[in-house]
Amino acid sequence: MLMRTDPFRELDRLAQQLTGVTGTWSRPSAMPMDAYREGEDYVIALDLPGVAKDAIDIDVERNMLTVRAERRPAAKADDVQMELSERPLGVFSRQLVLADTLDTEHITADYEAGVLTLRIPIAERAKPRKIAIGGASDHKQISG
């Protein structure tokens, strides 16, 4: 149902963890995700802890689904001195190529507890269906 578009994404994530470099709009960081089928829906769950709902952008163009989000620094008072900052800030993005068997016209999105959940229905044409078997008497005979 889904194809990964960047085989080096995991290497980029590891390098980011080691160097502490955060994502930018030109080179966003990856966001962890799970993808699975649940009944008649394909579900994608993306981890975005600490990201405000209005800082998430979801687009679909043809079969390319793009999720972008930005975790902004918390507003600090003038007298606050940061002692430790381990939570990554910046831009996060994920692009997924969706199969033709998914109904991209009816994607729904929910955001709760730092998890963005996208539900994509399986297209009617992709669902299993029974094929009726006709007999020889069901066809017209052409005589010559």
PDB file of C-alpha atoms in Angstrom:
ATOM      1  CA  MET A   1       0.000   0.000   0.000  1.00  0.00           C
ATOM      2  CA  LEU A   2       2.936   2.292   0.632  1.00  0.00           C
ATOM      3  CA  MET A   3       6.404   2.808  -0.808  1.00  0.00           C
ATOM      4  CA  ARG A   4       9.312   4.466   0.934  1.00  0.00           C
ATOM      5  CA  THR A   5      10.721   7.291  -1.133  1.00  0.00           C
ATOM      6  CA  ASP A   6      14.085   7.818   0.576  1.00  0.00           C
ATOM      7  CA  PRO A   7      16.233   4.778   1.440  1.00  0.00           C
ATOM      8  CA  PHE A   8      18.775   6.976   3.260  1.00  0.00           C
ATOM      9  CA  ARG A   9      16.230   8.538   5.661  1.00  0.00           C
ATOM     10  CA  GLU A  10      17.362   6.316   8.562  1.00  0.00           C
ATOM     11  CA  LEU A  11      21.021   7.303   8.017  1.00  0.00           C
ATOM     12  CA  ASP A  12      20.005  10.980   8.034  1.00  0.00           C
ATOM     13  CA  ARG A  13      18.093  10.452  11.289  1.00  0.00           C
ATOM     14  CA  LEU A  14      21.106   8.786  12.915  1.00  0.00           C
ATOM     15  CA  ALA A  15      23.464  11.558  11.752  1.00  0.00           C
ATOM     16  CA  GLN A  16      21.037  14.157  13.101  1.00  0.00           C
ATOM     17  CA  GLN A  17      20.978  12.461  16.513  1.00  0.00           C
ATOM     18  CA  LEU A  18      24.767  12.346  16.638  1.00  0.00           C
ATOM     19  CA  THR A  19      25.336  15.942  15.507  1.00  0.00           C
ATOM     20  CA  GLY A  20      22.333  17.554  17.194  1.00  0.00           C
ATOM     21  CA  VAL A  21      21.437  19.433  13.979  1.00  0.00           C
ATOM     22  CA  THR A  22      17.726  20.205  13.737  1.00  0.00           C
ATOM     23  CA  GLY A  23      15.545  20.272  10.654  1.00  0.00           C
ATOM     24  CA  THR A  24      15.150  23.299   8.414  1.00  0.00           C
ATOM     25  CA  TRP A  25      12.617  24.040   5.669  1.00  0.00           C
ATOM     26  CA  SER A  26      15.192  23.123   3.016  1.00  0.00           C
ATOM     27  CA  ARG A  27      16.339  19.970   4.841  1.00  0.00           C
ATOM     28  CA  PRO A  28      13.645  18.792   7.280  1.00  0.00           C
ATOM     29  CA  SER A  29      14.129  16.056   9.865  1.00  0.00           C
ATOM     30  CA  ALA A  30      12.265  12.754   9.668  1.00  0.00           C
ATOM     31  CA  MET A  31       9.303  11.962  11.895  1.00  0.00           C
ATOM     32  CA  PRO A  32       8.803   8.412  13.151  1.00  0.00           C
ATOM     33  CA  MET A  33       5.716   6.626  11.883  1.00  0.00           C
ATOM     34  CA  ASP A  34       3.739   3.402  11.862  1.00  0.00           C
ATOM     35  CA  ALA A  35       1.611   2.267   8.929  1.00  0.00           C
ATOM     36  CA  TYR A  36      -0.908  -0.562   9.015  1.00  0.00           C
ATOM     37  CA  ARG A  37      -4.250  -1.735   7.665  1.00  0.00           C
ATOM     38  CA  GLU A  38      -7.215  -1.682  10.027  1.00  0.00           C
ATOM     39  CA  GLY A  39     -10.434  -3.054   8.558  1.00  0.00           C
ATOM     40  CA  GLU A  40     -11.272  -1.030   5.451  1.00  0.00           C
ATOM     41  CA  ASP A  41      -8.753   1.740   6.220  1.00  0.00           C
ATOM     42  CA  TYR A  42      -5.040   2.173   5.822  1.00  0.00           C
ATOM     43  CA  VAL A  43      -3.726   3.974   8.912  1.00  0.00           C
ATOM     44  CA  ILE A  44      -0.592   6.103   9.215  1.00  0.00           C
ATOM     45  CA  ALA A  45       0.426   7.299  12.692  1.00  0.00           C
ATOM     46  CA  LEU A  46       3.167   9.938  12.923  1.00  0.00           C
ATOM     47  CA  ASP A  47       4.876  11.010  16.146  1.00  0.00           C
ATOM     48  CA  LEU A  48       4.907  14.799  16.558  1.00  0.00           C
ATOM     49  CA  PRO A  49       5.204  15.426  20.294  1.00  0.00           C
ATOM     50  CA  GLY A  50       5.185  19.068  21.294  1.00  0.00           C
ATOM     51  CA  VAL A  51       3.996  20.284  17.883  1.00  0.00           C
ATOM     52  CA  ALA A  52       1.000  22.618  17.858  1.00  0.00           C
ATOM     53  CA  LYS A  53      -1.929  21.506  15.702  1.00  0.00           C
ATOM     54  CA  ASP A  54      -1.729  24.694  13.610  1.00  0.00           C
ATOM     55  CA  ALA A  55       1.951  23.970  12.823  1.00  0.00           C
ATOM     56  CA  ILE A  56       1.069  20.779  10.887  1.00  0.00           C
ATOM     57  CA  ASP A  57       0.482  20.844   7.126  1.00  0.00           C
ATOM     58  CA  ILE A  58      -0.896  17.832   5.220  1.00  0.00           C
ATOM     59  CA  ASP A  59      -1.050  17.774   1.416  1.00  0.00           C
ATOM     60  CA  VAL A  60      -1.887  15.113  -1.125  1.00  0.00           C
ATOM     61  CA  GLU A  61      -1.157  15.565  -4.816  1.00  0.00           C
ATOM     62  CA  ARG A  62      -2.035  12.626  -6.999  1.00  0.00           C
ATOM     63  CA  ASN A  63      -0.597   9.738  -4.937  1.00  0.00           C
ATOM     64  CA  MET A  64       2.067  11.716  -3.048  1.00  0.00           C
ATOM     65  CA  LEU A  65       1.184  12.414   0.586  1.00  0.00           C
ATOM     66  CA  THR A  66       3.297  15.074   2.313  1.00  0.00           C
ATOM     67  CA  VAL A  67       3.195  15.855   6.026  1.00  0.00           C
ATOM     68  CA  ARG A  68       5.216  18.841   7.302  1.00  0.00           C
ATOM     69  CA  ALA A  69       5.352  20.111  10.841  1.00  0.00           C
ATOM     70  CA  GLU A  70       7.378  22.599  12.827  1.00  0.00           C
ATOM     71  CA  ARG A  71       8.212  22.417  16.510  1.00  0.00           C
ATOM     72  CA  ARG A  72       8.870  25.943  17.623  1.00  0.00           C
ATOM     73  CA  PRO A  73      10.728  26.953  20.770  1.00  0.00           C
ATOM     74  CA  ALA A  74       8.532  27.604  23.784  1.00  0.00           C
ATOM     75  CA  ALA A  75       8.189  31.278  24.601  1.00  0.00           C
ATOM     76  CA  LYS A  76      10.580  32.122  27.417  1.00  0.00           C
ATOM     77  CA  ALA A  77      10.575  35.013  29.822  1.00  0.00           C
ATOM     78  CA  ASP A  78      13.559  37.378  29.843  1.00  0.00           C
ATOM     79  CA  ASP A  79      14.845  35.997  33.145  1.00  0.00           C
ATOM     80  CA  VAL A  80      14.935  32.315  31.988  1.00  0.00           C
ATOM     81  CA  GLN A  81      18.345  30.743  31.490  1.00  0.00           C
ATOM     82  CA  MET A  82      18.300  27.434  29.600  1.00  0.00           C
ATOM     83  CA  GLU A  83      20.273  24.717  31.412  1.00  0.00           C
ATOM     84  CA  LEU A  84      19.569  21.753  29.145  1.00  0.00           C
ATOM     85  CA  SER A  85      17.874  21.515  25.761  1.00  0.00           C
ATOM     86  CA  GLU A  86      17.564  17.998  24.314  1.00  0.00           C
ATOM     87  CA  ARG A  87      14.168  18.194  22.642  1.00  0.00           C
ATOM     88  CA  PRO A  88      14.636  18.729  18.917  1.00  0.00           C
ATOM     89  CA  LEU A  89      13.177  21.865  17.365  1.00  0.00           C
ATOM     90  CA  GLY A  90      12.738  22.759  13.742  1.00  0.00           C
ATOM     91  CA  VAL A  91      10.968  21.324  10.721  1.00  0.00           C
ATOM     92  CA  PHE A  92       9.896  17.711  10.286  1.00  0.00           C
ATOM     93  CA  SER A  93       8.624  16.182   7.064  1.00  0.00           C
ATOM     94  CA  ARG A  94       7.561  12.872   5.612  1.00  0.00           C
ATOM     95  CA  GLN A  95       6.586  12.063   2.023  1.00  0.00           C
ATOM     96  CA  LEU A  96       4.837   8.832   1.126  1.00  0.00           C
ATOM     97  CA  VAL A  97       3.819   7.432  -2.233  1.00  0.00           C
ATOM     98  CA  LEU A  98       0.346   5.959  -1.804  1.00  0.00           C
ATOM     99  CA  ALA A  99      -0.859   3.017  -3.865  1.00  0.00           C
ATOM    100  CA  ASP A 100      -3.624   3.461  -6.434  1.00  0.00           C
ATOM    101  CA  THR A 101      -5.757   1.152  -4.284  1.00  0.00           C
ATOM    102  CA  LEU A 102      -6.252   3.917  -1.689  1.00  0.00           C
ATOM    103  CA  ASP A 103      -9.013   6.540  -1.835  1.00  0.00           C
ATOM    104  CA  THR A 104      -7.013   9.770  -1.467  1.00  0.00           C
ATOM    105  CA  GLU A 105     -10.218  11.849  -1.807  1.00  0.00           C
ATOM    106  CA  HIS A 106     -11.435  10.748   1.644  1.00  0.00           C
ATOM    107  CA  ILE A 107      -8.372  10.987   3.915  1.00  0.00           C
ATOM    108  CA  THR A 108      -9.145  12.001   7.501  1.00  0.00           C
ATOM    109  CA  ALA A 109      -6.680  13.335  10.066  1.00  0.00           C
ATOM    110  CA  ASP A 110      -6.788  13.425  13.870  1.00  0.00           C
ATOM    111  CA  TYR A 111      -4.186  14.813  16.250  1.00  0.00           C
ATOM    112  CA  GLU A 112      -4.138  13.701  19.856  1.00  0.00           C
ATOM    113  CA  ALA A 113      -1.397  13.333  22.485  1.00  0.00           C
ATOM    114  CA  GLY A 114       1.329  14.268  19.983  1.00  0.00           C
ATOM    115  CA  VAL A 115       0.313  11.624  17.428  1.00  0.00           C
ATOM    116  CA  LEU A 116      -1.056  12.570  14.009  1.00  0.00           C
ATOM    117  CA  THR A 117      -3.267   9.751  12.727  1.00  0.00           C
ATOM    118  CA  LEU A 118      -4.252   9.660   9.062  1.00  0.00           C
ATOM    119  CA  ARG A 119      -6.943   7.229   7.898  1.00  0.00           C
ATOM    120  CA  ILE A 120      -7.104   6.461   4.203  1.00  0.00           C
ATOM    121  CA  PRO A 121      -9.988   4.280   3.007  1.00  0.00           C
ATOM    122  CA  ILE A 122      -9.280   1.354   0.710  1.00  0.00           C
ATOM    123  CA  ALA A 123     -10.745   2.225  -2.706  1.00  0.00           C
ATOM    124  CA  GLU A 124     -13.880   0.292  -3.705  1.00  0.00           C
ATOM    125  CA  ARG A 125     -12.155  -1.004  -6.839  1.00  0.00           C
ATOM    126  CA  ALA A 126      -9.434  -2.588  -4.672  1.00  0.00           C
ATOM    127  CA  LYS A 127     -11.771  -4.461  -2.315  1.00  0.00           C
ATOM    128  CA  PRO A 128     -12.287  -8.191  -2.882  1.00  0.00           C
ATOM    129  CA  ARG A 129     -15.477  -9.046  -4.750  1.00  0.00           C
ATOM    130  CA  LYS A 130     -17.204 -12.168  -5.987  1.00  0.00           C
ATOM    131  CA  ILE A 131     -17.337 -12.919  -9.684  1.00  0.00           C
ATOM    132  CA  ALA A 132     -20.454 -14.737 -10.903  1.00  0.00           C
ATOM    133  CA  ILE A 133     -19.868 -17.719 -13.149  1.00  0.00           C
ATOM    134  CA  GLY A 134     -22.180 -17.991 -16.132  1.00  0.00           C
ATOM    135  CA  GLY A 135     -23.088 -21.197 -17.950  1.00  0.00           C
ATOM    136  CA  ALA A 136     -22.935 -22.016 -21.652  1.00  0.00           C
ATOM    137  CA  SER A 137     -26.664 -21.308 -21.928  1.00  0.00           C
ATOM    138  CA  ASP A 138     -26.040 -17.724 -20.819  1.00  0.00           C
ATOM    139  CA  HIS A 139     -24.212 -16.882 -24.071  1.00  0.00           C
ATOM    140  CA  LYS A 140     -25.841 -16.398 -27.479  1.00  0.00           C
ATOM    141  CA  GLN A 141     -24.742 -18.794 -30.159  1.00  0.00           C
ATOM    142  CA  ILE A 142     -23.808 -17.391 -33.553  1.00  0.00           C
ATOM    143  CA  SER A 143     -24.624 -19.753 -36.387  1.00  0.00           C
ATOM    144  CA  GLY A 144     -22.977 -19.482 -39.745  1.00  0.00           C
TER     145      GLY A 144
END
